Tab-separated table of C-alpha atoms in Angstrom:
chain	number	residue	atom	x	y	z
A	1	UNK	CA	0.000	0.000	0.000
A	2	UNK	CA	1.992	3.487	-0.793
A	3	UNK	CA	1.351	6.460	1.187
A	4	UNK	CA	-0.024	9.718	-1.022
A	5	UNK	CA	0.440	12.801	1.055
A	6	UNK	CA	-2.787	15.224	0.450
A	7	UNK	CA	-1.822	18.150	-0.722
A	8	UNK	CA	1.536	17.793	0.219
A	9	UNK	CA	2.221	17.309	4.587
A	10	UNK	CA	-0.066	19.756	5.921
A	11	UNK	CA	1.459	18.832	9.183
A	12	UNK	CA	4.267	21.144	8.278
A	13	UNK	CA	3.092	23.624	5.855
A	14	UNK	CA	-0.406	25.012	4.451
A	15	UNK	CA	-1.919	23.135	1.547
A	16	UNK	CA	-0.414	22.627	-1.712
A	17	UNK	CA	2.488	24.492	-1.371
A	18	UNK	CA	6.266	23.908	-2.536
A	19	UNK	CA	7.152	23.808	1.659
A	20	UNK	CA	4.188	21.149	2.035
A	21	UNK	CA	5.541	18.982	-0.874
A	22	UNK	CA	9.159	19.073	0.211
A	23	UNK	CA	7.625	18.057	3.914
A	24	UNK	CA	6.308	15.275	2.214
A	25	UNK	CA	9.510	13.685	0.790
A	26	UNK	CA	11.347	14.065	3.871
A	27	UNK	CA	8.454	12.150	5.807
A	28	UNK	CA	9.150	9.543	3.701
A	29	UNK	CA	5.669	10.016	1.343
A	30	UNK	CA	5.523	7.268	-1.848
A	31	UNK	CA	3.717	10.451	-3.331
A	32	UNK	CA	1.566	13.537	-3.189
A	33	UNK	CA	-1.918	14.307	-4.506
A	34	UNK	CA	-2.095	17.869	-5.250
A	35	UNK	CA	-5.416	20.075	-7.448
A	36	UNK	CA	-4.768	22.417	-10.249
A	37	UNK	CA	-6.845	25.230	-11.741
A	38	UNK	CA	-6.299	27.919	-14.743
A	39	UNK	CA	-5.428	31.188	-13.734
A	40	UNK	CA	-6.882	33.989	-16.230
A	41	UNK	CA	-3.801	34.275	-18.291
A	42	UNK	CA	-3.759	30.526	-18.700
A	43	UNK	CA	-1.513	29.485	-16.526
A	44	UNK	CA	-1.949	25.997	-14.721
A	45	UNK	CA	-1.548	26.729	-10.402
A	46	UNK	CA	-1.879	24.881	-7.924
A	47	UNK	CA	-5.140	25.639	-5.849
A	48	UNK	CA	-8.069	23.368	-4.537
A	49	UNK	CA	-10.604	25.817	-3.990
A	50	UNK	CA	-12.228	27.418	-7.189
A	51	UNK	CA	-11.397	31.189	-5.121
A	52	UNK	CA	-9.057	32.680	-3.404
A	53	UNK	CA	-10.277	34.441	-0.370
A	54	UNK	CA	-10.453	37.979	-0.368
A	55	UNK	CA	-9.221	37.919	-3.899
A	56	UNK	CA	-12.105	36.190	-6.287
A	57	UNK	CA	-12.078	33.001	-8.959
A	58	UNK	CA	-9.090	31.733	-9.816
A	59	UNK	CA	-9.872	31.304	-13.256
A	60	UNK	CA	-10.398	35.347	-12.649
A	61	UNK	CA	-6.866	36.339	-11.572
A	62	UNK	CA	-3.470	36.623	-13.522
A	63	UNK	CA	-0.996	34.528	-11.950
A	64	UNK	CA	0.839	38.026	-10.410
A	65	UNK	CA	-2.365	38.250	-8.983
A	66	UNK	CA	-2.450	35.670	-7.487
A	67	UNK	CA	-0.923	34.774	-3.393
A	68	UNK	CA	3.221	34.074	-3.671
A	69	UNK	CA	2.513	30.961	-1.951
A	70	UNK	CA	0.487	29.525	-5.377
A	71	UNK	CA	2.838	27.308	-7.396
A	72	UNK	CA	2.956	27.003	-11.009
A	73	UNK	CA	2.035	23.269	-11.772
A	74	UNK	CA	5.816	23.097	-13.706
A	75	UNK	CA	6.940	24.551	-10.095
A	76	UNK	CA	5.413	21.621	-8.067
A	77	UNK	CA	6.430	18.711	-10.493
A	78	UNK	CA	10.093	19.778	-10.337
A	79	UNK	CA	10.086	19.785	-6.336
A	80	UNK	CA	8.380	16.276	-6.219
A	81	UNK	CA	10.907	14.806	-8.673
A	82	UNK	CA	11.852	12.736	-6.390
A	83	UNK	CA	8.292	10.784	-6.021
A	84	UNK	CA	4.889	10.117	-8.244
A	85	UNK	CA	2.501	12.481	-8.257
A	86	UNK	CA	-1.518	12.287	-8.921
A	87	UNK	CA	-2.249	15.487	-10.329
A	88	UNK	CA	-6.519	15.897	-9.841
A	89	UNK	CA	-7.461	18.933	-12.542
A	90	UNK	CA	-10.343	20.695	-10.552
A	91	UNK	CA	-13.088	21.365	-13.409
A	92	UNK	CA	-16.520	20.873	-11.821
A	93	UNK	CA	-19.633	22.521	-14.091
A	94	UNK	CA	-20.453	24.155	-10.596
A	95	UNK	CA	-17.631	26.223	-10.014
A	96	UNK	CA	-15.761	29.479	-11.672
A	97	UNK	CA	-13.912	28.579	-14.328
A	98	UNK	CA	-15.357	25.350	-15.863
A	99	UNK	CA	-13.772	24.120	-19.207
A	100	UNK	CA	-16.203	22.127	-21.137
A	101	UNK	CA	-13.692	22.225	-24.413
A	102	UNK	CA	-11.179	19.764	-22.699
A	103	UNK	CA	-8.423	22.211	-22.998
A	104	UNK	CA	-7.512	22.385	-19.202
A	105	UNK	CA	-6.596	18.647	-19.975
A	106	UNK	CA	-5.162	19.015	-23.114
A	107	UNK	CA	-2.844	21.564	-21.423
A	108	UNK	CA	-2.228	19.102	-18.354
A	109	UNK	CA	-1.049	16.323	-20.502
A	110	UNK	CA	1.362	18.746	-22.855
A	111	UNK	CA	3.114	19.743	-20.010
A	112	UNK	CA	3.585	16.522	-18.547
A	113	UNK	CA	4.845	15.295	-22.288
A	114	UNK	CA	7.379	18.346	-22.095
A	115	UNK	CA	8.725	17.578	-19.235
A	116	UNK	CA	8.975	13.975	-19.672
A	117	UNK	CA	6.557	13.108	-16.583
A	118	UNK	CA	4.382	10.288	-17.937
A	119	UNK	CA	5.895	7.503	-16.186
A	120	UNK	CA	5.367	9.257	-12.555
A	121	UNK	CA	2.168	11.198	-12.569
A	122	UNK	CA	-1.329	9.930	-13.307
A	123	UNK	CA	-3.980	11.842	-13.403
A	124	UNK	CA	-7.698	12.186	-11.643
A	125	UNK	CA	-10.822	13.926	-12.039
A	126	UNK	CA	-14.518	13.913	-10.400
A	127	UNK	CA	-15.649	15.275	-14.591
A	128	UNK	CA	-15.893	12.468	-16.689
A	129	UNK	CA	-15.326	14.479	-19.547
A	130	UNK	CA	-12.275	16.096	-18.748
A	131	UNK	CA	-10.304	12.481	-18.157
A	132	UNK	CA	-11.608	11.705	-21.556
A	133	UNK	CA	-9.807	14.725	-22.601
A	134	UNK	CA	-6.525	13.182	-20.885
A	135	UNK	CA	-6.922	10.152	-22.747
A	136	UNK	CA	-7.950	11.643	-25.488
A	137	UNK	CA	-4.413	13.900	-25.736
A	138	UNK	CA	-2.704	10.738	-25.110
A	139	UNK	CA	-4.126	7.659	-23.787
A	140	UNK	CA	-0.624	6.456	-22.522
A	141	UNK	CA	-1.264	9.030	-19.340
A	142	UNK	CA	-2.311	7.665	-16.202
A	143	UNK	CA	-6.369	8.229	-15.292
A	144	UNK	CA	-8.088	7.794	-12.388
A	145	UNK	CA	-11.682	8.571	-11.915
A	146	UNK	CA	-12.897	9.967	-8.488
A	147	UNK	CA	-15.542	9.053	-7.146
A	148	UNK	CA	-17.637	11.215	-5.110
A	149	UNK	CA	-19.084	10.573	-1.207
A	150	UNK	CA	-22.469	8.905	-2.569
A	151	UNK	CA	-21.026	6.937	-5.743
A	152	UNK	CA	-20.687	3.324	-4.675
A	153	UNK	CA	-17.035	1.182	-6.144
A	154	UNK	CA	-18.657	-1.319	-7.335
A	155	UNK	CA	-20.959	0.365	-9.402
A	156	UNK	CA	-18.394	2.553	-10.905
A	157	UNK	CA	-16.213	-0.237	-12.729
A	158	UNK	CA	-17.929	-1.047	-15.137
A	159	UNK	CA	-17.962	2.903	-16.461
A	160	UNK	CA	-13.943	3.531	-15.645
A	161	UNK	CA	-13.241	0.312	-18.151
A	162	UNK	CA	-15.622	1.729	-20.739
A	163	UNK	CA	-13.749	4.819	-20.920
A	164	UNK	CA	-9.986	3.317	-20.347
A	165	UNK	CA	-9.174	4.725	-17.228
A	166	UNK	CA	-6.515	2.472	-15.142
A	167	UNK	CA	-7.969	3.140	-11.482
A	168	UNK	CA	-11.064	4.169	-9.910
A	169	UNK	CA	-10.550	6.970	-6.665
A	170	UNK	CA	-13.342	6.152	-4.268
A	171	UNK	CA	-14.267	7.810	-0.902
A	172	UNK	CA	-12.721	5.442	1.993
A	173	UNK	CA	-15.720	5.057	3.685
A	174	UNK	CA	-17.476	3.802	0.482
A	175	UNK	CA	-15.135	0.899	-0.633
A	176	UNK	CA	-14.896	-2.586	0.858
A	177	UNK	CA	-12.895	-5.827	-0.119
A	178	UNK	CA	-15.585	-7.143	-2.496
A	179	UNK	CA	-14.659	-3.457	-4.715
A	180	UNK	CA	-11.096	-4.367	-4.378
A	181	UNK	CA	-11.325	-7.699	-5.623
A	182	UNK	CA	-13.719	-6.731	-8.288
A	183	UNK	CA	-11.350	-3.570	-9.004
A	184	UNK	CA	-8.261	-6.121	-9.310
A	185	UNK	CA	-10.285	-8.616	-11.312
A	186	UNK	CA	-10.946	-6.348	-14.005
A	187	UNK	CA	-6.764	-4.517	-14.041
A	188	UNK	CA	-7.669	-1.420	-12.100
A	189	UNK	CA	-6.598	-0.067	-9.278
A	190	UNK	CA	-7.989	1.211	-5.951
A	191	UNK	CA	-6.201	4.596	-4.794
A	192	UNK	CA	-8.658	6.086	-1.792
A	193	UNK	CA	-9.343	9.397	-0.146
A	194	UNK	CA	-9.003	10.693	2.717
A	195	UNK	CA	-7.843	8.230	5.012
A	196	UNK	CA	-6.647	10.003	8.167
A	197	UNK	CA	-7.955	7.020	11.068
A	198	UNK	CA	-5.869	4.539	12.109
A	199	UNK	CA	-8.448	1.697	11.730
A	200	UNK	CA	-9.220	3.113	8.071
A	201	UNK	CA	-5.882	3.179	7.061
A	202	UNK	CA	-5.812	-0.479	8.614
A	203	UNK	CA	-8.572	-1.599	6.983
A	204	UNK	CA	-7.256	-0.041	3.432
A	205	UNK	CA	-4.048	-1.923	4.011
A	206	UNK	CA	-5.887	-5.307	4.561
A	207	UNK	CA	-8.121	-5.335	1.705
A	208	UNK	CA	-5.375	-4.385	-0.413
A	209	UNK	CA	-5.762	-0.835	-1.710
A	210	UNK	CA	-2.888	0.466	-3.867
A	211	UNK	CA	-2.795	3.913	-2.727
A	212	UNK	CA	-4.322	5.557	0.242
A	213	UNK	CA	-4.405	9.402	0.131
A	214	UNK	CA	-4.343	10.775	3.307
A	215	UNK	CA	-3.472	14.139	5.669
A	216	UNK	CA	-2.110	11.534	7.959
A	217	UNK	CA	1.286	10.469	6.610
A	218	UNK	CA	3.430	9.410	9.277
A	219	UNK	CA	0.781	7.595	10.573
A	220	UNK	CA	-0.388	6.171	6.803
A	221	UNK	CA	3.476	5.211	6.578
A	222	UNK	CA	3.451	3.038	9.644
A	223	UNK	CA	0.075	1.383	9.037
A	224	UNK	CA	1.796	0.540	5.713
A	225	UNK	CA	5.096	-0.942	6.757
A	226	UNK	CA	3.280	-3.023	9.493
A	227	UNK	CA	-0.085	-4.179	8.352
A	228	UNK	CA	-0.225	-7.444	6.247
A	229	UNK	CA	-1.849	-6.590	2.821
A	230	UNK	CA	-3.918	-8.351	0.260
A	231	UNK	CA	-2.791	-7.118	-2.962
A	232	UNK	CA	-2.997	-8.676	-6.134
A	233	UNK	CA	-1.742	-8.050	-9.733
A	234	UNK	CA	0.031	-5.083	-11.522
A	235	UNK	CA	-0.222	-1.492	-10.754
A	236	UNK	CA	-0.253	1.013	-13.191
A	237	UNK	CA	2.018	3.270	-10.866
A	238	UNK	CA	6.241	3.026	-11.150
A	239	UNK	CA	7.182	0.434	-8.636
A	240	UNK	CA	8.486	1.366	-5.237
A	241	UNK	CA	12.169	1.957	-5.188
């Protein structure tokens, strides 16, 4: 079971920051999950929420705009070198901002190609149609589909294979050894969020998850060297060095 750090180790620095990702190497994180947005002038940051406090949309604000502590998606892939990265591209229909062309995606996977980061990142989305944009720019990046708090595993597969993706990214609290098994059956993987508990990261382990994501890393780390795991077959991710 690897150990995702969410949004970066929070224990040490705010969210999705350059301090919070280089926390998470030296913690000893497998890898960090971390959200990025468009910034007016097209720019690909990294920011969970669709606004900046005080300040408006993302999507509204120039990246000189925008708080010094915002990194540049190119920023925050050079400081994780070291480790994979899932890279989730926020683009809900809801919020400020929302793509419908693809081209957040399209932008995503260029960069990644650029930089030669195909191997170590893959990529997730709650929108449906902006993974099939990922695939659709090249179908050799990694895809993950989250799920949200009400969409049950099981139910899910079926969809992911249809469209190609390589893991489904279900809510902890939703998943269960039978989704596992039915995950590993059909050659996808499990990665799950937010798995802070001790008994939740110990159940993860046990029914052999491949990733938990998690605010909890130390403690995610531990649960993973000493908990007995169940998994089966290939991952999609690099192997563990």
């Amino acid at each position: 079971m690897r150990v995702f750090a969410h949004r970066g180790d929070t224990s040490s620095a705010p969210e999705n920051t350059i301090g919070a990702f280089l926390a998470a190497i030296r913690a000893g994180a497998h890898g960090v999950e971390l959200d990025v947005r468009r910034s007016a002038d097209g720019a690909l940051v990294v920011h969970h929420d669709a606004t900046v406090p005080g300040m408006g949309p993302v999507s509204d604000l120039d990246v000189r705009d925008l708080p010094r502590s915002v990194a540049l998606l190119d920023e925050a892939l050079t400081a994780l070198e070291p480790i994979a990265v899932n890279v989730e591209i926020k683009n809900e229909p809801t919020e400020p901002g929302f793509d419908p062309t693809g081209s957040i995606s399209h932008d995503v996977v260029a960069l990644l190609e650029e930089r030669g980061d195909l191997e170590r990142v893959i990529v997730s989305s709650f929108d449906l149609a902006t993974l099939d944009a990922v695939r659709q720019a090249n179908p050799s990046v990694a895809t993950g589909w989250l799920l949200g708090y009400e969409v049950a595993p099981l139910a899910a597969l079926s969809t992911a294979l249809e469209h190609g993706f390589g893991a489904i990214h279900p809510f902890v609290l939703a998943l269960d050894a039978t989704a596992v098994e039915a995950a590993h059956a059909a050659g996808l993987d499990v990665n799950t969020w937010t798995v802070n508990a001790r008994h939740d990261l110990e159940r993860m382990a046990a029914i052999g998850v491949d990733v938990v994501i998690t605010d909890a890393v130390a403690l995610a780390l531990d649960v993973a060297r000493t908990t007995p795991t169940a998994r089966n077959g290939v991952s999609a991710l690099p192997p563990l060095e």
